[in-house]
Amino acid sequence: MAKVVRLRPKRHDVIAEALQLALDMPLDLTDPTRDELAERLARYQPAEAWRYTMLNPQQLRALLRLINACPKPATTLSIWTAAVSYVRYDTGEIMANRTTLAEDAGTSATEASSALARLTEMGALVRLRPGRYAINSNVGWTGSLAKREAAARETPQLRLVEP
């Protein structure tokens, strides 16, 4: 039986590396420019066959209880699931904007914004700046454990949110 291999143009890898370099350099980029570069990177990054996002089982169970107790739990859970699929390696940043998350979750951008705000209030996500989030490193992580442990020292645990 023949093995199926996904071929990507070399140009995609070159573009992804250039975008990643621009994001990692200490350039004085505006937030909209940085967000646009991050969106482009998400499109050109080589697709990994399997990328693991580690989730803390205890924190995940607590998050599920919080989501079930919040307004619009199905939408919030859908946005959470979509966001976890966009976690950037070794930083935890969600490499998708609310429109992309809304499309993946089958909801509107306005509902996605509300769900992101709820997830941030719960502590599952950390707001980096307007429109940009990262996964709480105490809840989940993609990357090296040493970087997760360093990030977790500065990140709060989940917290109970009154509906």
Tab-separated table of N, CA and C in Angstrom:
chain	number	residue	atom	x	y	z
A	1	MET	N	0.853	-1.168	0.000
A	1	MET	CA	0.000	0.000	0.000
A	1	MET	C	0.903	1.237	0.000
A	2	ALA	N	0.576	2.210	-0.820
A	2	ALA	CA	1.369	3.428	-0.928
A	2	ALA	C	1.084	4.341	0.250
A	3	LYS	N	2.113	5.080	0.653
A	3	LYS	CA	1.976	6.028	1.753
A	3	LYS	C	1.565	7.389	1.178
A	4	VAL	N	0.545	7.990	1.758
A	4	VAL	CA	0.083	9.299	1.316
A	4	VAL	C	0.887	10.361	2.056
A	5	VAL	N	1.471	11.267	1.301
A	5	VAL	CA	2.284	12.323	1.882
A	5	VAL	C	1.726	13.657	1.424
A	6	ARG	N	1.589	14.579	2.330
A	6	ARG	CA	1.109	15.908	1.982
A	6	ARG	C	2.301	16.754	1.568
A	7	LEU	N	2.262	17.241	0.357
A	7	LEU	CA	3.346	18.074	-0.142
A	7	LEU	C	2.960	19.540	-0.018
A	8	ARG	N	3.886	20.321	0.460
A	8	ARG	CA	3.680	21.764	0.580
A	8	ARG	C	4.762	22.453	-0.228
A	9	PRO	N	4.423	23.528	-0.897
A	9	PRO	CA	5.464	24.260	-1.616
A	9	PRO	C	6.515	24.779	-0.629
A	10	LYS	N	7.781	24.732	-1.026
A	10	LYS	CA	8.856	25.238	-0.160
A	10	LYS	C	8.602	26.695	0.207
A	11	ARG	N	7.982	27.413	-0.698
A	11	ARG	CA	7.708	28.838	-0.467
A	11	ARG	C	6.885	29.043	0.808
A	12	HIS	N	5.978	28.132	1.111
A	12	HIS	CA	5.171	28.260	2.336
A	12	HIS	C	6.064	28.263	3.567
A	13	ASP	N	7.038	27.359	3.602
A	13	ASP	CA	7.940	27.297	4.748
A	13	ASP	C	8.786	28.557	4.858
A	14	VAL	N	9.239	29.088	3.721
A	14	VAL	CA	10.046	30.309	3.711
A	14	VAL	C	9.224	31.482	4.230
A	15	ILE	N	7.984	31.581	3.778
A	15	ILE	CA	7.100	32.661	4.224
A	15	ILE	C	6.826	32.533	5.720
A	16	ALA	N	6.538	31.318	6.185
A	16	ALA	CA	6.262	31.097	7.614
A	16	ALA	C	7.464	31.489	8.462
A	17	GLU	N	8.662	31.113	8.040
A	17	GLU	CA	9.873	31.465	8.792
A	17	GLU	C	10.076	32.979	8.832
A	18	ALA	N	9.828	33.655	7.710
A	18	ALA	CA	9.996	35.109	7.662
A	18	ALA	C	8.981	35.809	8.576
A	19	LEU	N	7.747	35.356	8.555
A	19	LEU	CA	6.726	35.943	9.421
A	19	LEU	C	7.052	35.704	10.894
A	20	GLN	N	7.489	34.492	11.207
A	20	GLN	CA	7.843	34.176	12.597
A	20	GLN	C	8.995	35.061	13.062
A	21	LEU	N	9.984	35.263	12.194
A	21	LEU	CA	11.116	36.117	12.525
A	21	LEU	C	10.653	37.544	12.804
A	22	ALA	N	9.752	38.062	11.967
A	22	ALA	CA	9.237	39.419	12.170
A	22	ALA	C	8.496	39.531	13.495
A	23	LEU	N	7.729	38.496	13.856
A	23	LEU	CA	6.997	38.525	15.125
A	23	LEU	C	7.927	38.428	16.332
A	24	ASP	N	9.021	37.687	16.182
A	24	ASP	CA	9.936	37.473	17.304
A	24	ASP	C	10.943	38.601	17.501
A	25	MET	N	11.170	39.395	16.459
A	25	MET	CA	12.153	40.469	16.570
A	25	MET	C	11.591	41.624	17.406
A	26	PRO	N	12.461	42.362	18.074
A	26	PRO	CA	11.990	43.491	18.884
A	26	PRO	C	11.690	44.710	18.021
A	27	LEU	N	10.833	44.548	17.031
A	27	LEU	CA	10.440	45.651	16.162
A	27	LEU	C	9.350	46.458	16.854
A	28	ASP	N	9.235	47.680	16.495
A	28	ASP	CA	8.208	48.549	17.077
A	28	ASP	C	6.949	48.478	16.221
A	29	LEU	N	6.331	47.277	16.168
A	29	LEU	CA	5.145	47.066	15.347
A	29	LEU	C	3.898	47.510	16.094
A	30	THR	N	2.963	48.069	15.362
A	30	THR	CA	1.677	48.407	15.975
A	30	THR	C	0.908	47.113	16.202
A	31	ASP	N	-0.040	47.146	17.119
A	31	ASP	CA	-0.828	45.943	17.400
A	31	ASP	C	-1.566	45.432	16.163
A	32	PRO	N	-2.204	46.314	15.353
A	32	PRO	CA	-2.870	45.784	14.156
A	32	PRO	C	-1.889	45.110	13.181
A	33	THR	N	-0.696	45.668	13.050
A	33	THR	CA	0.305	45.064	12.160
A	33	THR	C	0.737	43.715	12.701
A	34	ARG	N	0.985	43.656	14.007
A	34	ARG	CA	1.396	42.397	14.633
A	34	ARG	C	0.287	41.338	14.495
A	35	ASP	N	-0.957	41.766	14.684
A	35	ASP	CA	-2.085	40.840	14.548
A	35	ASP	C	-2.194	40.317	13.113
A	36	GLU	N	-1.998	41.198	12.138
A	36	GLU	CA	-2.065	40.782	10.735
A	36	GLU	C	-0.952	39.792	10.415
A	37	LEU	N	0.260	40.038	10.922
A	37	LEU	CA	1.362	39.102	10.712
A	37	LEU	C	1.060	37.740	11.346
A	38	ALA	N	0.481	37.768	12.545
A	38	ALA	CA	0.135	36.520	13.222
A	38	ALA	C	-0.925	35.746	12.434
A	39	GLU	N	-1.900	36.458	11.865
A	39	GLU	CA	-2.927	35.806	11.051
A	39	GLU	C	-2.307	35.173	9.808
A	40	ARG	N	-1.391	35.889	9.171
A	40	ARG	CA	-0.721	35.351	7.974
A	40	ARG	C	0.123	34.130	8.342
A	41	LEU	N	0.794	34.191	9.486
A	41	LEU	CA	1.619	33.070	9.922
A	41	LEU	C	0.755	31.827	10.116
A	42	ALA	N	-0.420	32.011	10.692
A	42	ALA	CA	-1.317	30.876	10.916
A	42	ALA	C	-1.686	30.202	9.590
A	43	ARG	N	-1.742	30.974	8.514
A	43	ARG	CA	-2.080	30.409	7.203
A	43	ARG	C	-0.907	29.682	6.557
A	44	TYR	N	0.316	30.161	6.804
A	44	TYR	CA	1.474	29.613	6.108
A	44	TYR	C	2.296	28.632	6.932
A	45	GLN	N	2.061	28.573	8.230
A	45	GLN	CA	2.825	27.643	9.061
A	45	GLN	C	2.651	26.235	8.550
A	46	PRO	N	3.727	25.475	8.541
A	46	PRO	CA	3.578	24.083	8.113
A	46	PRO	C	2.583	23.367	9.024
A	47	ALA	N	1.648	22.699	8.405
A	47	ALA	CA	0.654	21.959	9.189
A	47	ALA	C	1.307	20.703	9.753
A	48	GLU	N	1.257	20.585	11.056
A	48	GLU	CA	1.789	19.380	11.686
A	48	GLU	C	0.698	18.330	11.671
A	49	ALA	N	1.093	17.116	11.432
A	49	ALA	CA	0.104	16.046	11.398
A	49	ALA	C	-0.623	15.954	12.744
A	50	TRP	N	0.136	16.028	13.827
A	50	TRP	CA	-0.435	15.986	15.166
A	50	TRP	C	0.330	16.970	16.027
A	51	ARG	N	-0.365	17.904	16.620
A	51	ARG	CA	0.246	18.821	17.568
A	51	ARG	C	-0.518	18.680	18.872
A	52	TYR	N	0.194	18.468	19.920
A	52	TYR	CA	-0.444	18.229	21.207
A	52	TYR	C	-0.508	19.500	22.036
A	53	THR	N	-1.693	19.761	22.550
A	53	THR	CA	-1.868	20.802	23.537
A	53	THR	C	-2.140	20.082	24.843
A	54	MET	N	-1.215	20.251	25.781
A	54	MET	CA	-1.382	19.597	27.080
A	54	MET	C	-2.423	20.369	27.887
A	55	LEU	N	-3.325	19.663	28.506
A	55	LEU	CA	-4.345	20.280	29.351
A	55	LEU	C	-4.234	19.681	30.743
A	56	ASN	N	-4.278	20.542	31.740
A	56	ASN	CA	-4.244	20.093	33.116
A	56	ASN	C	-5.623	19.507	33.433
A	57	PRO	N	-5.713	18.204	33.726
A	57	PRO	CA	-7.021	17.574	33.927
A	57	PRO	C	-7.867	18.246	35.015
A	58	GLN	N	-7.243	18.600	36.133
A	58	GLN	CA	-7.985	19.222	37.227
A	58	GLN	C	-8.507	20.604	36.805
A	59	GLN	N	-7.660	21.386	36.157
A	59	GLN	CA	-8.074	22.711	35.708
A	59	GLN	C	-9.145	22.608	34.619
A	60	LEU	N	-9.022	21.606	33.745
A	60	LEU	CA	-10.011	21.425	32.690
A	60	LEU	C	-11.374	21.074	33.266
A	61	ARG	N	-11.400	20.209	34.279
A	61	ARG	CA	-12.678	19.876	34.931
A	61	ARG	C	-13.282	21.114	35.597
A	62	ALA	N	-12.439	21.907	36.250
A	62	ALA	CA	-12.927	23.144	36.878
A	62	ALA	C	-13.463	24.105	35.812
A	63	LEU	N	-12.754	24.196	34.690
A	63	LEU	CA	-13.200	25.073	33.606
A	63	LEU	C	-14.544	24.612	33.054
A	64	LEU	N	-14.716	23.313	32.883
A	64	LEU	CA	-15.998	22.808	32.391
A	64	LEU	C	-17.148	23.156	33.335
A	65	ARG	N	-16.894	23.068	34.650
A	65	ARG	CA	-17.930	23.455	35.620
A	65	ARG	C	-18.255	24.944	35.479
A	66	LEU	N	-17.220	25.770	35.313
A	66	LEU	CA	-17.444	27.210	35.155
A	66	LEU	C	-18.195	27.526	33.869
A	67	ILE	N	-17.809	26.852	32.784
A	67	ILE	CA	-18.488	27.078	31.505
A	67	ILE	C	-19.952	26.663	31.600
A	68	ASN	N	-20.230	25.516	32.214
A	68	ASN	CA	-21.617	25.053	32.335
A	68	ASN	C	-22.470	25.985	33.179
A	69	ALA	N	-21.850	26.740	34.081
A	69	ALA	CA	-22.593	27.662	34.948
A	69	ALA	C	-22.721	29.055	34.342
A	70	CYS	N	-22.075	29.318	33.223
A	70	CYS	CA	-22.088	30.668	32.658
A	70	CYS	C	-23.208	30.824	31.635
A	71	PRO	N	-23.514	32.065	31.257
A	71	PRO	CA	-24.486	32.263	30.180
A	71	PRO	C	-23.918	31.701	28.872
A	72	LYS	N	-24.752	31.106	28.060
A	72	LYS	CA	-24.373	30.549	26.753
A	72	LYS	C	-23.214	29.562	26.848
A	73	PRO	N	-23.382	28.498	27.624
A	73	PRO	CA	-22.287	27.536	27.801
A	73	PRO	C	-21.857	26.846	26.504
A	74	ALA	N	-22.791	26.561	25.607
A	74	ALA	CA	-22.432	25.867	24.366
A	74	ALA	C	-21.519	26.748	23.504
A	75	THR	N	-21.847	28.017	23.397
A	75	THR	CA	-21.017	28.943	22.614
A	75	THR	C	-19.654	29.110	23.262
A	76	THR	N	-19.633	29.251	24.574
A	76	THR	CA	-18.373	29.433	25.290
A	76	THR	C	-17.481	28.211	25.127
A	77	LEU	N	-18.064	27.020	25.239
A	77	LEU	CA	-17.289	25.790	25.065
A	77	LEU	C	-16.785	25.663	23.623
A	78	SER	N	-17.610	26.044	22.662
A	78	SER	CA	-17.193	25.984	21.258
A	78	SER	C	-16.027	26.928	20.984
A	79	ILE	N	-16.079	28.123	21.526
A	79	ILE	CA	-14.986	29.084	21.336
A	79	ILE	C	-13.731	28.590	22.046
A	80	TRP	N	-13.881	28.024	23.240
A	80	TRP	CA	-12.730	27.463	23.960
A	80	TRP	C	-12.062	26.370	23.118
A	81	THR	N	-12.873	25.468	22.574
A	81	THR	CA	-12.338	24.367	21.778
A	81	THR	C	-11.626	24.890	20.530
A	82	ALA	N	-12.226	25.866	19.873
A	82	ALA	CA	-11.582	26.458	18.695
A	82	ALA	C	-10.273	27.153	19.087
A	83	ALA	N	-10.286	27.902	20.184
A	83	ALA	CA	-9.090	28.633	20.619
A	83	ALA	C	-7.937	27.686	20.933
A	84	VAL	N	-8.227	26.570	21.592
A	84	VAL	CA	-7.185	25.608	21.952
A	84	VAL	C	-6.495	25.060	20.702
A	85	SER	N	-7.213	25.001	19.603
A	85	SER	CA	-6.611	24.473	18.374
A	85	SER	C	-5.655	25.463	17.710
A	86	TYR	N	-5.606	26.706	18.199
A	86	TYR	CA	-4.734	27.736	17.630
A	86	TYR	C	-3.616	28.174	18.582
A	87	VAL	N	-3.322	27.396	19.602
A	87	VAL	CA	-2.304	27.783	20.578
A	87	VAL	C	-0.916	27.740	19.932
A	88	ARG	N	-0.195	28.838	20.044
A	88	ARG	CA	1.148	28.939	19.469
A	88	ARG	C	2.161	28.203	20.350
A	89	TYR	N	3.044	27.490	19.713
A	89	TYR	CA	4.069	26.708	20.390
A	89	TYR	C	4.957	27.607	21.246
A	90	ASP	N	5.148	27.241	22.489
A	90	ASP	CA	6.040	27.881	23.458
A	90	ASP	C	5.655	29.292	23.904
A	91	THR	N	4.518	29.818	23.456
A	91	THR	CA	4.082	31.125	23.962
A	91	THR	C	2.669	31.069	24.528
A	92	GLY	N	1.858	30.129	24.026
A	92	GLY	CA	0.480	30.027	24.477
A	92	GLY	C	-0.460	31.009	23.809
A	93	GLU	N	0.062	31.891	22.940
A	93	GLU	CA	-0.789	32.870	22.273
A	93	GLU	C	-1.760	32.167	21.331
A	94	ILE	N	-2.997	32.647	21.304
A	94	ILE	CA	-4.006	32.118	20.395
A	94	ILE	C	-3.791	32.817	19.053
A	95	MET	N	-3.407	32.045	18.054
A	95	MET	CA	-3.034	32.606	16.762
A	95	MET	C	-4.231	32.696	15.813
A	96	ALA	N	-5.342	33.173	16.316
A	96	ALA	CA	-6.534	33.387	15.502
A	96	ALA	C	-7.311	34.549	16.099
A	97	ASN	N	-7.975	35.303	15.244
A	97	ASN	CA	-8.789	36.407	15.748
A	97	ASN	C	-10.212	35.925	16.004
A	98	ARG	N	-11.038	36.807	16.514
A	98	ARG	CA	-12.390	36.408	16.909
A	98	ARG	C	-13.228	35.954	15.710
A	99	THR	N	-12.973	36.531	14.533
A	99	THR	CA	-13.721	36.135	13.345
A	99	THR	C	-13.419	34.685	12.974
A	100	THR	N	-12.138	34.331	12.999
A	100	THR	CA	-11.735	32.956	12.697
A	100	THR	C	-12.306	31.991	13.721
A	101	LEU	N	-12.207	32.358	14.992
A	101	LEU	CA	-12.750	31.498	16.046
A	101	LEU	C	-14.263	31.346	15.888
A	102	ALA	N	-14.941	32.440	15.548
A	102	ALA	CA	-16.395	32.396	15.358
A	102	ALA	C	-16.764	31.468	14.207
A	103	GLU	N	-16.024	31.550	13.107
A	103	GLU	CA	-16.296	30.671	11.970
A	103	GLU	C	-16.109	29.211	12.366
A	104	ASP	N	-15.016	28.926	13.069
A	104	ASP	CA	-14.757	27.544	13.487
A	104	ASP	C	-15.816	27.035	14.460
A	105	ALA	N	-16.325	27.920	15.308
A	105	ALA	CA	-17.303	27.525	16.325
A	105	ALA	C	-18.747	27.609	15.825
A	106	GLY	N	-18.932	28.127	14.624
A	106	GLY	CA	-20.281	28.237	14.085
A	106	GLY	C	-21.129	29.276	14.774
A	107	THR	N	-20.504	30.429	15.083
A	107	THR	CA	-21.233	31.501	15.757
A	107	THR	C	-20.819	32.839	15.148
A	108	SER	N	-21.315	33.923	15.697
A	108	SER	CA	-20.982	35.253	15.178
A	108	SER	C	-19.739	35.805	15.871
A	109	ALA	N	-19.137	36.798	15.250
A	109	ALA	CA	-17.961	37.445	15.847
A	109	ALA	C	-18.327	38.121	17.165
A	110	THR	N	-19.523	38.667	17.262
A	110	THR	CA	-19.969	39.305	18.506
A	110	THR	C	-20.089	38.272	19.623
A	111	GLU	N	-20.686	37.119	19.308
A	111	GLU	CA	-20.804	36.046	20.310
A	111	GLU	C	-19.421	35.519	20.692
A	112	ALA	N	-18.506	35.455	19.718
A	112	ALA	CA	-17.140	34.997	20.008
A	112	ALA	C	-16.462	35.964	20.969
A	113	SER	N	-16.649	37.261	20.763
A	113	SER	CA	-16.067	38.258	21.668
A	113	SER	C	-16.594	38.088	23.086
A	114	SER	N	-17.892	37.866	23.203
A	114	SER	CA	-18.487	37.658	24.530
A	114	SER	C	-17.931	36.403	25.184
A	115	ALA	N	-17.800	35.332	24.406
A	115	ALA	CA	-17.256	34.077	24.952
A	115	ALA	C	-15.799	34.251	25.359
A	116	LEU	N	-15.020	34.961	24.559
A	116	LEU	CA	-13.617	35.226	24.909
A	116	LEU	C	-13.530	36.033	26.202
A	117	ALA	N	-14.429	36.997	26.357
A	117	ALA	CA	-14.458	37.794	27.596
A	117	ALA	C	-14.804	36.906	28.793
A	118	ARG	N	-15.776	35.988	28.615
A	118	ARG	CA	-16.137	35.073	29.711
A	118	ARG	C	-14.956	34.169	30.061
A	119	LEU	N	-14.292	33.626	29.046
A	119	LEU	CA	-13.152	32.741	29.286
A	119	LEU	C	-11.998	33.484	29.961
A	120	THR	N	-11.845	34.758	29.641
A	120	THR	CA	-10.814	35.574	30.286
A	120	THR	C	-11.188	35.848	31.732
A	121	GLU	N	-12.452	36.155	31.971
A	121	GLU	CA	-12.920	36.409	33.337
A	121	GLU	C	-12.754	35.160	34.209
A	122	MET	N	-12.980	33.999	33.617
A	122	MET	CA	-12.810	32.730	34.341
A	122	MET	C	-11.344	32.431	34.611
A	123	GLY	N	-10.471	32.981	33.786
A	123	GLY	CA	-9.048	32.724	33.936
A	123	GLY	C	-8.515	31.665	32.987
A	124	ALA	N	-9.354	31.144	32.094
A	124	ALA	CA	-8.897	30.139	31.132
A	124	ALA	C	-8.002	30.768	30.074
A	125	LEU	N	-8.310	32.007	29.720
A	125	LEU	CA	-7.499	32.762	28.770
A	125	LEU	C	-6.952	34.000	29.456
A	126	VAL	N	-5.848	34.499	28.930
A	126	VAL	CA	-5.245	35.736	29.417
A	126	VAL	C	-5.306	36.730	28.265
A	127	ARG	N	-5.817	37.925	28.539
A	127	ARG	CA	-5.895	38.957	27.494
A	127	ARG	C	-4.530	39.637	27.390
A	128	LEU	N	-3.908	39.521	26.227
A	128	LEU	CA	-2.602	40.133	26.001
A	128	LEU	C	-2.743	41.609	25.648
A	129	ARG	N	-3.725	41.909	24.824
A	129	ARG	CA	-4.077	43.267	24.407
A	129	ARG	C	-5.425	43.149	23.705
A	130	PRO	N	-6.050	44.230	23.328
A	130	PRO	CA	-7.366	44.104	22.689
A	130	PRO	C	-7.331	43.161	21.482
A	131	GLY	N	-8.196	42.153	21.533
A	131	GLY	CA	-8.312	41.208	20.434
A	131	GLY	C	-7.294	40.083	20.416
A	132	ARG	N	-6.363	40.055	21.371
A	132	ARG	CA	-5.325	39.013	21.403
A	132	ARG	C	-5.310	38.332	22.760
A	133	TYR	N	-5.304	37.012	22.722
A	133	TYR	CA	-5.379	36.212	23.942
A	133	TYR	C	-4.313	35.119	23.940
A	134	ALA	N	-4.066	34.591	25.120
A	134	ALA	CA	-3.204	33.417	25.281
A	134	ALA	C	-3.922	32.469	26.218
A	135	ILE	N	-3.611	31.198	26.084
A	135	ILE	CA	-4.174	30.214	26.995
A	135	ILE	C	-3.452	30.358	28.344
A	136	ASN	N	-4.189	30.238	29.429
A	136	ASN	CA	-3.595	30.274	30.756
A	136	ASN	C	-2.671	29.065	30.875
A	137	SER	N	-1.416	29.297	31.147
A	137	SER	CA	-0.432	28.214	31.178
A	137	SER	C	-0.651	27.240	32.337
A	138	ASN	N	-1.525	27.574	33.261
A	138	ASN	CA	-1.906	26.615	34.303
A	138	ASN	C	-3.006	25.681	33.822
A	139	VAL	N	-3.665	26.050	32.727
A	139	VAL	CA	-4.752	25.243	32.177
A	139	VAL	C	-4.253	24.384	31.025
A	140	GLY	N	-3.480	24.978	30.115
A	140	GLY	CA	-3.007	24.239	28.950
A	140	GLY	C	-1.741	24.829	28.390
A	141	TRP	N	-1.068	24.047	27.536
A	141	TRP	CA	0.208	24.497	26.982
A	141	TRP	C	0.576	23.647	25.773
A	142	THR	N	1.232	24.270	24.834
A	142	THR	CA	1.833	23.576	23.703
A	142	THR	C	3.287	24.003	23.673
A	143	GLY	N	4.192	23.083	23.889
A	143	GLY	CA	5.614	23.427	23.848
A	143	GLY	C	6.384	22.765	24.972
A	144	SER	N	7.538	23.356	25.249
A	144	SER	CA	8.416	22.744	26.251
A	144	SER	C	7.870	22.961	27.664
A	145	LEU	N	8.100	21.988	28.513
A	145	LEU	CA	7.616	22.079	29.893
A	145	LEU	C	8.340	23.176	30.665
A	146	ALA	N	9.613	23.404	30.373
A	146	ALA	CA	10.367	24.454	31.069
A	146	ALA	C	9.743	25.825	30.805
A	147	LYS	N	9.352	26.091	29.555
A	147	LYS	CA	8.720	27.374	29.243
A	147	LYS	C	7.332	27.463	29.854
A	148	ARG	N	6.627	26.338	29.924
A	148	ARG	CA	5.304	26.345	30.560
A	148	ARG	C	5.423	26.674	32.032
A	149	GLU	N	6.391	26.055	32.702
A	149	GLU	CA	6.582	26.301	34.130
A	149	GLU	C	6.943	27.760	34.389
A	150	ALA	N	7.776	28.347	33.532
A	150	ALA	CA	8.136	29.757	33.686
A	150	ALA	C	6.905	30.647	33.485
A	151	ALA	N	6.100	30.348	32.480
A	151	ALA	CA	4.895	31.135	32.219
A	151	ALA	C	3.867	30.955	33.327
A	152	ALA	N	3.773	29.744	33.874
A	152	ALA	CA	2.770	29.449	34.902
A	152	ALA	C	3.028	30.215	36.199
A	153	ARG	N	4.281	30.555	36.460
A	153	ARG	CA	4.577	31.312	37.689
A	153	ARG	C	3.936	32.695	37.677
A	154	GLU	N	3.633	33.210	36.488
A	154	GLU	CA	3.063	34.555	36.370
A	154	GLU	C	1.576	34.537	36.022
A	155	THR	N	0.981	33.355	35.951
A	155	THR	CA	-0.404	33.233	35.515
A	155	THR	C	-1.280	32.740	36.661
A	156	PRO	N	-2.437	33.380	36.881
A	156	PRO	CA	-3.314	32.948	37.974
A	156	PRO	C	-4.057	31.661	37.648
A	157	GLN	N	-4.547	30.985	38.680
A	157	GLN	CA	-5.379	29.798	38.528
A	157	GLN	C	-6.772	30.233	38.074
A	158	LEU	N	-7.597	29.279	37.678
A	158	LEU	CA	-8.995	29.587	37.359
A	158	LEU	C	-9.686	30.150	38.586
A	159	ARG	N	-10.712	30.957	38.333
A	159	ARG	CA	-11.452	31.526	39.456
A	159	ARG	C	-12.944	31.409	39.208
A	160	LEU	N	-13.676	31.292	40.283
A	160	LEU	CA	-15.127	31.170	40.198
A	160	LEU	C	-15.704	32.497	39.718
A	161	VAL	N	-16.619	32.412	38.764
A	161	VAL	CA	-17.267	33.599	38.217
A	161	VAL	C	-18.740	33.498	38.539
A	162	GLU	N	-19.267	34.561	39.120
A	162	GLU	CA	-20.700	34.582	39.447
A	162	GLU	C	-21.483	34.873	38.177
A	163	PRO	N	-22.505	34.053	37.840
A	163	PRO	CA	-23.302	34.290	36.628
A	163	PRO	C	-24.161	35.530	36.735
